[in-house]
PDB file of C-alpha atoms and ligand atoms in Angstrom:
ATOM      1  CA  MET A   1      -3.696   9.978  -7.017  1.00  0.00           C
ATOM      2  CA  LEU A   2      -0.353   9.188  -5.394  1.00  0.00           C
ATOM      3  CA  ASP A   3       1.813   6.168  -6.101  1.00  0.00           C
ATOM      4  CA  LEU A   4       4.234   5.260  -3.316  1.00  0.00           C
ATOM      5  CA  HIS A   5       6.075   2.419  -5.027  1.00  0.00           C
ATOM      6  CA  CYS A   6       7.360   2.555  -8.594  1.00  0.00           C
ATOM      7  CA  HIS A   7      10.460   1.449 -10.508  1.00  0.00           C
ATOM      8  CA  ILE A   8      10.305   4.349 -12.962  1.00  0.00           C
ATOM      9  CA  LEU A   9      13.928   5.540 -12.794  1.00  0.00           C
ATOM     10  CA  PRO A  10      15.870   4.566 -15.922  1.00  0.00           C
ATOM     11  CA  GLY A  11      18.579   1.912 -15.973  1.00  0.00           C
ATOM     12  CA  ILE A  12      19.163   1.318 -12.271  1.00  0.00           C
ATOM     13  CA  ASP A  13      17.134  -1.797 -11.491  1.00  0.00           C
ATOM     14  CA  ASP A  14      14.740  -4.263 -13.136  1.00  0.00           C
ATOM     15  CA  GLY A  15      12.220  -1.482 -13.848  1.00  0.00           C
ATOM     16  CA  ALA A  16      12.589   1.073 -16.659  1.00  0.00           C
ATOM     17  CA  GLN A  17      15.716   0.195 -18.630  1.00  0.00           C
ATOM     18  CA  ASN A  18      16.155   3.560 -20.341  1.00  0.00           C
ATOM     19  CA  MET A  19      14.655   7.043 -20.569  1.00  0.00           C
ATOM     20  CA  GLU A  20      12.113   5.911 -23.161  1.00  0.00           C
ATOM     21  CA  ASP A  21      10.761   3.235 -20.758  1.00  0.00           C
ATOM     22  CA  SER A  22      10.599   5.850 -17.987  1.00  0.00           C
ATOM     23  CA  LEU A  23       8.664   8.295 -20.158  1.00  0.00           C
ATOM     24  CA  ASP A  24       6.270   5.525 -21.237  1.00  0.00           C
ATOM     25  CA  LEU A  25       5.643   4.717 -17.577  1.00  0.00           C
ATOM     26  CA  ALA A  26       5.179   8.403 -16.783  1.00  0.00           C
ATOM     27  CA  ARG A  27       2.586   8.884 -19.539  1.00  0.00           C
ATOM     28  CA  LYS A  28       0.772   5.743 -18.433  1.00  0.00           C
ATOM     29  CA  ALA A  29       0.773   6.995 -14.829  1.00  0.00           C
ATOM     30  CA  VAL A  30      -0.816  10.269 -15.917  1.00  0.00           C
ATOM     31  CA  SER A  31      -3.459   8.368 -17.894  1.00  0.00           C
ATOM     32  CA  GLN A  32      -4.285   6.457 -14.683  1.00  0.00           C
ATOM     33  CA  GLY A  33      -4.833   9.708 -12.810  1.00  0.00           C
ATOM     34  CA  ILE A  34      -1.536   9.566 -10.901  1.00  0.00           C
ATOM     35  CA  THR A  35      -0.082  12.977 -10.088  1.00  0.00           C
ATOM     36  CA  HIS A  36       2.835  12.133  -7.751  1.00  0.00           C
ATOM     37  CA  ILE A  37       5.209   9.171  -7.721  1.00  0.00           C
ATOM     38  CA  LEU A  38       7.620   8.087  -5.035  1.00  0.00           C
ATOM     39  CA  CYS A  39      10.497   6.619  -7.056  1.00  0.00           C
ATOM     40  CA  THR A  40      11.564   3.459  -5.260  1.00  0.00           C
ATOM     41  CA  PRO A  41      14.384   1.561  -6.972  1.00  0.00           C
ATOM     42  CA  HIS A  42      15.494  -1.670  -5.326  1.00  0.00           C
ATOM     43  CA  HIS A  43      18.174  -1.205  -2.709  1.00  0.00           C
ATOM     44  CA  HIS A  44      20.361  -3.877  -1.201  1.00  0.00           C
ATOM     45  CA  ASN A  45      18.365  -6.779  -2.643  1.00  0.00           C
ATOM     46  CA  GLY A  46      21.391  -8.821  -3.661  1.00  0.00           C
ATOM     47  CA  THR A  47      21.264  -7.652  -7.280  1.00  0.00           C
ATOM     48  CA  TYR A  48      20.740  -3.893  -7.081  1.00  0.00           C
ATOM     49  CA  THR A  49      22.265  -1.332  -4.774  1.00  0.00           C
ATOM     50  CA  ASN A  50      21.040   2.212  -5.254  1.00  0.00           C
ATOM     51  CA  HIS A  51      22.660   4.650  -2.884  1.00  0.00           C
ATOM     52  CA  LYS A  52      20.681   7.635  -1.636  1.00  0.00           C
ATOM     53  CA  ALA A  53      22.865  10.228  -3.366  1.00  0.00           C
ATOM     54  CA  ASP A  54      22.580   8.447  -6.749  1.00  0.00           C
ATOM     55  CA  VAL A  55      18.787   8.145  -6.499  1.00  0.00           C
ATOM     56  CA  ILE A  56      18.483  11.869  -5.770  1.00  0.00           C
ATOM     57  CA  VAL A  57      20.434  12.699  -8.948  1.00  0.00           C
ATOM     58  CA  LYS A  58      18.384  10.251 -11.052  1.00  0.00           C
ATOM     59  CA  VAL A  59      15.080  11.653  -9.810  1.00  0.00           C
ATOM     60  CA  ALA A  60      16.156  15.209 -10.650  1.00  0.00           C
ATOM     61  CA  GLU A  61      17.201  14.076 -14.149  1.00  0.00           C
ATOM     62  CA  LEU A  62      13.907  12.321 -14.848  1.00  0.00           C
ATOM     63  CA  GLN A  63      11.881  15.205 -13.414  1.00  0.00           C
ATOM     64  CA  ARG A  64      13.694  17.545 -15.820  1.00  0.00           C
ATOM     65  CA  GLU A  65      12.774  15.308 -18.773  1.00  0.00           C
ATOM     66  CA  LEU A  66       9.132  15.199 -17.659  1.00  0.00           C
ATOM     67  CA  ASP A  67       9.010  18.981 -17.270  1.00  0.00           C
ATOM     68  CA  LEU A  68      10.589  19.511 -20.702  1.00  0.00           C
ATOM     69  CA  ARG A  69       7.829  17.412 -22.251  1.00  0.00           C
ATOM     70  CA  GLY A  70       5.028  18.909 -20.168  1.00  0.00           C
ATOM     71  CA  ILE A  71       4.171  15.574 -18.529  1.00  0.00           C
ATOM     72  CA  PRO A  72       2.308  16.611 -15.348  1.00  0.00           C
ATOM     73  CA  LEU A  73       3.916  14.309 -12.823  1.00  0.00           C
ATOM     74  CA  THR A  74       5.856  15.155  -9.668  1.00  0.00           C
ATOM     75  CA  LEU A  75       8.552  12.750  -8.524  1.00  0.00           C
ATOM     76  CA  PHE A  76       9.970  12.163  -5.071  1.00  0.00           C
ATOM     77  CA  GLU A  77      13.041  10.199  -4.032  1.00  0.00           C
ATOM     78  CA  GLY A  78      12.687   6.869  -2.273  1.00  0.00           C
ATOM     79  CA  GLN A  79      14.024   3.338  -2.110  1.00  0.00           C
ATOM     80  CA  GLU A  80      12.565  -0.129  -1.786  1.00  0.00           C
ATOM     81  CA  VAL A  81      14.923  -1.434   0.855  1.00  0.00           C
ATOM     82  CA  ARG A  82      15.393  -5.195   1.093  1.00  0.00           C
ATOM     83  CA  ILE A  83      15.545  -6.093   4.755  1.00  0.00           C
ATOM     84  CA  PHE A  84      19.113  -6.626   5.921  1.00  0.00           C
ATOM     85  CA  PRO A  85      20.591  -6.705   9.423  1.00  0.00           C
ATOM     86  CA  GLU A  86      22.582  -3.465   9.109  1.00  0.00           C
ATOM     87  CA  ILE A  87      19.671  -1.191   8.152  1.00  0.00           C
ATOM     88  CA  LEU A  88      19.988   0.950  11.280  1.00  0.00           C
ATOM     89  CA  GLU A  89      23.668   1.599  10.643  1.00  0.00           C
ATOM     90  CA  GLU A  90      22.902   2.493   7.027  1.00  0.00           C
ATOM     91  CA  ILE A  91      20.253   4.943   8.200  1.00  0.00           C
ATOM     92  CA  LYS A  92      22.806   6.534  10.512  1.00  0.00           C
ATOM     93  CA  LYS A  93      25.224   6.726   7.568  1.00  0.00           C
ATOM     94  CA  GLU A  94      22.530   8.647   5.628  1.00  0.00           C
ATOM     95  CA  ASP A  95      22.304   6.054   2.869  1.00  0.00           C
ATOM     96  CA  ILE A  96      18.610   5.249   3.228  1.00  0.00           C
ATOM     97  CA  LEU A  97      15.835   7.241   1.609  1.00  0.00           C
ATOM     98  CA  PHE A  98      12.519   7.625   3.359  1.00  0.00           C
ATOM     99  CA  CYS A  99       9.074   8.357   1.925  1.00  0.00           C
ATOM    100  CA  ASP A 100       8.843  11.739   3.649  1.00  0.00           C
ATOM    101  CA  MET A 101      10.969  14.765   4.505  1.00  0.00           C
ATOM    102  CA  GLU A 102      10.947  13.934   8.218  1.00  0.00           C
ATOM    103  CA  ASP A 103      12.584  10.527   7.616  1.00  0.00           C
ATOM    104  CA  ARG A 104       9.816   8.565   9.333  1.00  0.00           C
ATOM    105  CA  TYR A 105       8.382   6.110   6.800  1.00  0.00           C
ATOM    106  CA  LEU A 106      10.461   3.702   4.713  1.00  0.00           C
ATOM    107  CA  LEU A 107       9.586   0.859   2.365  1.00  0.00           C
ATOM    108  CA  ILE A 108      10.873  -2.515   3.522  1.00  0.00           C
ATOM    109  CA  GLU A 109      10.829  -5.550   1.261  1.00  0.00           C
ATOM    110  CA  PHE A 110      11.075  -9.087   2.618  1.00  0.00           C
ATOM    111  CA  PRO A 111      12.548 -11.908   0.543  1.00  0.00           C
ATOM    112  CA  SER A 112       9.660 -13.364  -1.489  1.00  0.00           C
ATOM    113  CA  ARG A 113       9.731 -16.777   0.169  1.00  0.00           C
ATOM    114  CA  GLU A 114       9.705 -15.871   3.828  1.00  0.00           C
ATOM    115  CA  ALA A 115       9.966 -13.381   6.647  1.00  0.00           C
ATOM    116  CA  PRO A 116      13.524 -13.765   8.002  1.00  0.00           C
ATOM    117  CA  ASN A 117      13.660 -14.770  11.668  1.00  0.00           C
ATOM    118  CA  TYR A 118      15.530 -11.600  12.644  1.00  0.00           C
ATOM    119  CA  ALA A 119      12.883  -9.377  10.979  1.00  0.00           C
ATOM    120  CA  LEU A 120      10.610  -8.848  13.961  1.00  0.00           C
ATOM    121  CA  ASN A 121      13.471  -7.781  16.248  1.00  0.00           C
ATOM    122  CA  LEU A 122      15.042  -5.568  13.627  1.00  0.00           C
ATOM    123  CA  LEU A 123      11.832  -3.778  12.705  1.00  0.00           C
ATOM    124  CA  GLY A 124      11.146  -3.366  16.434  1.00  0.00           C
ATOM    125  CA  GLU A 125      14.500  -1.587  16.751  1.00  0.00           C
ATOM    126  CA  LEU A 126      13.560   0.693  13.850  1.00  0.00           C
ATOM    127  CA  VAL A 127      10.243   1.550  15.502  1.00  0.00           C
ATOM    128  CA  ALA A 128      12.088   2.268  18.761  1.00  0.00           C
ATOM    129  CA  GLU A 129      14.157   4.799  16.787  1.00  0.00           C
ATOM    130  CA  GLY A 130      10.974   6.532  15.607  1.00  0.00           C
ATOM    131  CA  LYS A 131      11.029   4.944  12.149  1.00  0.00           C
ATOM    132  CA  ILE A 132       7.939   3.342  10.647  1.00  0.00           C
ATOM    133  CA  PRO A 133       8.670   0.437   8.310  1.00  0.00           C
ATOM    134  CA  ILE A 134       6.101  -0.099   5.563  1.00  0.00           C
ATOM    135  CA  ILE A 135       6.214  -3.767   4.597  1.00  0.00           C
ATOM    136  CA  VAL A 136       5.627  -3.931   0.847  1.00  0.00           C
ATOM    137  CA  HIS A 137       3.534  -6.560  -0.897  1.00  0.00           C
ATOM    138  CA  PRO A 138       2.988  -8.944   2.045  1.00  0.00           C
ATOM    139  CA  GLU A 139       0.394 -10.674  -0.146  1.00  0.00           C
ATOM    140  CA  ARG A 140       3.274 -11.912  -2.354  1.00  0.00           C
ATOM    141  CA  ASN A 141       5.404 -13.268   0.499  1.00  0.00           C
ATOM    142  CA  GLY A 142       5.396 -17.026   1.170  1.00  0.00           C
ATOM    143  CA  THR A 143       5.105 -16.703   4.959  1.00  0.00           C
ATOM    144  CA  PHE A 144       2.200 -14.255   4.833  1.00  0.00           C
ATOM    145  CA  ILE A 145       0.373 -16.138   2.046  1.00  0.00           C
ATOM    146  CA  LYS A 146       0.458 -19.249   4.208  1.00  0.00           C
ATOM    147  CA  THR A 147      -0.373 -17.438   7.468  1.00  0.00           C
ATOM    148  CA  PRO A 148      -1.606 -13.881   6.827  1.00  0.00           C
ATOM    149  CA  ASN A 149      -2.121 -13.338  10.560  1.00  0.00           C
ATOM    150  CA  LYS A 150       1.666 -13.426  11.035  1.00  0.00           C
ATOM    151  CA  LEU A 151       1.624  -9.904   9.595  1.00  0.00           C
ATOM    152  CA  ILE A 152      -0.246  -8.792  12.723  1.00  0.00           C
ATOM    153  CA  ASP A 153       2.926  -9.241  14.829  1.00  0.00           C
ATOM    154  CA  TYR A 154       4.574  -6.552  12.696  1.00  0.00           C
ATOM    155  CA  LEU A 155       1.553  -4.257  12.673  1.00  0.00           C
ATOM    156  CA  GLU A 156       1.357  -4.454  16.452  1.00  0.00           C
ATOM    157  CA  LEU A 157       4.978  -3.319  16.617  1.00  0.00           C
ATOM    158  CA  GLY A 158       3.951  -0.181  14.732  1.00  0.00           C
ATOM    159  CA  CYS A 159       4.750  -1.184  11.153  1.00  0.00           C
ATOM    160  CA  LEU A 160       2.409  -0.539   8.234  1.00  0.00           C
ATOM    161  CA  ALA A 161       1.858  -2.693   5.171  1.00  0.00           C
ATOM    162  CA  GLN A 162       1.334  -1.822   1.524  1.00  0.00           C
ATOM    163  CA  ILE A 163      -0.514  -3.965  -0.954  1.00  0.00           C
ATOM    164  CA  THR A 164       0.404  -4.026  -4.646  1.00  0.00           C
ATOM    165  CA  ALA A 165      -2.300  -2.864  -7.045  1.00  0.00           C
ATOM    166  CA  PRO A 166      -1.869  -5.668  -9.639  1.00  0.00           C
ATOM    167  CA  SER A 167      -2.235  -8.280  -6.858  1.00  0.00           C
ATOM    168  CA  ILE A 168      -5.775  -7.264  -6.012  1.00  0.00           C
ATOM    169  CA  VAL A 169      -6.846  -7.176  -9.647  1.00  0.00           C
ATOM    170  CA  GLY A 170      -5.565 -10.729 -10.103  1.00  0.00           C
ATOM    171  CA  ARG A 171      -2.404 -10.142 -12.168  1.00  0.00           C
ATOM    172  CA  PHE A 172      -0.310 -12.424  -9.921  1.00  0.00           C
ATOM    173  CA  GLY A 173      -2.879 -15.246  -9.836  1.00  0.00           C
ATOM    174  CA  LYS A 174      -5.766 -16.354  -7.699  1.00  0.00           C
ATOM    175  CA  THR A 175      -3.922 -17.168  -4.452  1.00  0.00           C
ATOM    176  CA  ILE A 176      -2.224 -13.776  -4.270  1.00  0.00           C
ATOM    177  CA  GLN A 177      -5.469 -12.041  -5.209  1.00  0.00           C
ATOM    178  CA  GLU A 178      -7.380 -13.810  -2.453  1.00  0.00           C
ATOM    179  CA  THR A 179      -4.632 -13.074   0.069  1.00  0.00           C
ATOM    180  CA  ALA A 180      -4.706  -9.403  -0.951  1.00  0.00           C
ATOM    181  CA  GLU A 181      -8.479  -9.227  -0.565  1.00  0.00           C
ATOM    182  CA  LYS A 182      -8.371 -10.817   2.887  1.00  0.00           C
ATOM    183  CA  MET A 183      -5.667  -8.416   3.974  1.00  0.00           C
ATOM    184  CA  VAL A 184      -7.659  -5.390   2.809  1.00  0.00           C
ATOM    185  CA  GLU A 185     -10.863  -6.693   4.370  1.00  0.00           C
ATOM    186  CA  HIS A 186      -9.223  -7.288   7.771  1.00  0.00           C
ATOM    187  CA  ASN A 187      -7.197  -4.039   7.801  1.00  0.00           C
ATOM    188  CA  LEU A 188      -3.860  -5.863   7.618  1.00  0.00           C
ATOM    189  CA  VAL A 189      -2.756  -3.397   4.910  1.00  0.00           C
ATOM    190  CA  GLN A 190      -3.208   0.353   5.055  1.00  0.00           C
ATOM    191  CA  MET A 191      -2.438   1.478   1.513  1.00  0.00           C
ATOM    192  CA  VAL A 192      -2.078   0.421  -2.101  1.00  0.00           C
ATOM    193  CA  ALA A 193       0.726   1.229  -4.553  1.00  0.00           C
ATOM    194  CA  SER A 194       1.599   0.061  -8.059  1.00  0.00           C
ATOM    195  CA  ASP A 195       5.114  -1.425  -7.873  1.00  0.00           C
ATOM    196  CA  ALA A 196       5.058  -0.733 -11.627  1.00  0.00           C
ATOM    197  CA  HIS A 197       8.185  -1.837 -13.508  1.00  0.00           C
ATOM    198  CA  HIS A 198       7.276  -1.588 -17.171  1.00  0.00           C
ATOM    199  CA  VAL A 199       4.385  -0.152 -19.110  1.00  0.00           C
ATOM    200  CA  LYS A 200       3.544  -3.478 -20.760  1.00  0.00           C
ATOM    201  CA  LYS A 201       5.046  -6.208 -18.590  1.00  0.00           C
ATOM    202  CA  ARG A 202       4.215  -4.829 -15.137  1.00  0.00           C
ATOM    203  CA  THR A 203       2.159  -1.699 -15.230  1.00  0.00           C
ATOM    204  CA  PHE A 204       0.244   0.389 -12.665  1.00  0.00           C
ATOM    205  CA  TYR A 205      -3.300  -1.039 -12.291  1.00  0.00           C
ATOM    206  CA  MET A 206      -3.945   1.657  -9.669  1.00  0.00           C
ATOM    207  CA  LYS A 207      -7.225   2.780 -11.195  1.00  0.00           C
ATOM    208  CA  GLU A 208      -8.376  -0.816 -11.508  1.00  0.00           C
ATOM    209  CA  ALA A 209      -7.267  -1.690  -7.962  1.00  0.00           C
ATOM    210  CA  PHE A 210      -9.245   1.210  -6.512  1.00  0.00           C
ATOM    211  CA  GLU A 211     -12.273   0.062  -8.534  1.00  0.00           C
ATOM    212  CA  VAL A 212     -11.984  -3.397  -6.969  1.00  0.00           C
ATOM    213  CA  ILE A 213     -11.545  -1.912  -3.484  1.00  0.00           C
ATOM    214  CA  GLN A 214     -14.512   0.397  -4.048  1.00  0.00           C
ATOM    215  CA  ASN A 215     -16.712  -2.466  -5.285  1.00  0.00           C
ATOM    216  CA  HIS A 216     -15.758  -4.941  -2.577  1.00  0.00           C
ATOM    217  CA  PHE A 217     -15.058  -2.746   0.429  1.00  0.00           C
ATOM    218  CA  GLY A 218     -16.681   0.627  -0.299  1.00  0.00           C
ATOM    219  CA  GLN A 219     -15.746   4.233  -0.905  1.00  0.00           C
ATOM    220  CA  GLU A 220     -14.645   4.753   2.687  1.00  0.00           C
ATOM    221  CA  LYS A 221     -11.777   2.284   2.276  1.00  0.00           C
ATOM    222  CA  VAL A 222     -10.730   3.952  -0.989  1.00  0.00           C
ATOM    223  CA  GLU A 223     -10.609   7.346   0.695  1.00  0.00           C
ATOM    224  CA  LEU A 224      -8.753   5.975   3.705  1.00  0.00           C
ATOM    225  CA  PHE A 225      -6.086   4.343   1.513  1.00  0.00           C
ATOM    226  CA  GLN A 226      -5.657   7.557  -0.475  1.00  0.00           C
ATOM    227  CA  GLN A 227      -5.415   9.646   2.682  1.00  0.00           C
ATOM    228  CA  THR A 228      -2.838   7.235   4.121  1.00  0.00           C
ATOM    229  CA  ALA A 229      -0.666   7.637   1.029  1.00  0.00           C
ATOM    230  CA  LYS A 230      -0.792  11.429   1.490  1.00  0.00           C
ATOM    231  CA  ASP A 231      -0.016  11.162   5.196  1.00  0.00           C
ATOM    232  CA  VAL A 232       2.982   8.927   4.522  1.00  0.00           C
ATOM    233  CA  LEU A 233       4.415  11.327   1.920  1.00  0.00           C
ATOM    234  CA  ASN A 234       3.898  14.229   4.317  1.00  0.00           C
ATOM    235  CA  GLY A 235       5.378  12.328   7.270  1.00  0.00           C
ATOM    236  CA  ASP A 236       2.128  12.708   9.226  1.00  0.00           C
ATOM    237  CA  ASP A 237       0.509  10.144  11.493  1.00  0.00           C
ATOM    238  CA  VAL A 238      -1.780   7.752   9.668  1.00  0.00           C
ATOM    239  CA  LEU A 239      -5.233   6.603  10.708  1.00  0.00           C
ATOM    240  CA  LYS A 240      -5.165   2.871  11.345  1.00  0.00           C
ATOM    241  CA  PRO A 241      -8.496   1.082  11.493  1.00  0.00           C
ATOM    242  CA  SER A 242      -8.427  -1.782  13.989  1.00  0.00           C
ATOM    243  CA  ILE A 243      -6.892  -5.008  12.820  1.00  0.00           C
ATOM    244  CA  GLU A 244      -9.110  -8.049  12.594  1.00  0.00           C
ATOM    245  CA  ARG A 245      -7.598 -11.504  12.811  1.00  0.00           C
ATOM    246  CA  ILE A 246      -8.422 -13.629   9.758  1.00  0.00           C
ATOM    247  CA  THR A 247     -10.308 -16.757  10.700  1.00  0.00           C
ATOM    248  CA  GLU A 248     -10.406 -19.638   8.282  1.00  0.00           C
ATOM    249  CA  LYS A 249     -13.862 -20.790   7.304  1.00  0.00           C
ATOM    250  CA  LYS A 250     -14.611 -24.130   8.947  1.00  0.00           C
ATOM    251  CA  LYS A 251     -15.026 -27.049   6.615  1.00  0.00           C
ATOM    252  CA  PHE A 252     -17.882 -29.423   7.348  1.00  0.00           C
ATOM    253  CA  TRP A 253     -17.546 -32.915   5.951  1.00  0.00           C
ATOM    254  CA  ARG A 254     -20.772 -34.755   5.230  1.00  0.00           C
ATOM    255  CA  PHE A 255     -19.107 -38.058   4.431  1.00  0.00           C
TER     256      PHE A 255
HETATM  257 FE1   FE B   1       9.085  -2.993  -5.959  1.00  0.00          FE
END
């Protein structure tokens, strides 16, 4: 199993604080059946800035520690990039890490309350440059919780969206869980990843999330999500099942 979103690198964001935390996360990942992790520290989110060159060094260091201990996990370099107006310039300056070697897919985080009004234009510009933004955890964003169909505008541009495993198993509460389920059901998200930060406080739940997806939406969806994760890491095209608009159930009042 692949995990495309994880704060496993030690001491550079609000994830693992030291090597011991990182190794705990790594062992937990292995116990979940995870074989490859895209290391995605926060970048440019107002609190943490993790430049491409620094992330590459940190990943190599942690990989060495894993190999020394025989922990069977392969790491790749990435970033969780908070949306900011100068992203294109930063890409041109080679300070942004992508999910793949072809520099096609990148993780984009929106502020938790809303989708900024410049977001649609900006992500459109990225797509025009051949980049494919993957919007992370839309089910935890205020705008998309209120109106999940607003995500469709971004998907129609060519963006993808990634749900967080703990959301769909209910670790962030009922509303987020229901939003996550609706998004999976209607093909508004194309993959699942852990966004794990800490082995106790915010762990993987990947195995559990795939169990929920399997039980509610079937094996085909599980396989599609897993294939999409592979395709993203390889920089290949992904299969996108057609998007269905979410319609609210009508309420009938008897009195
Ligand atoms: Fe994250």
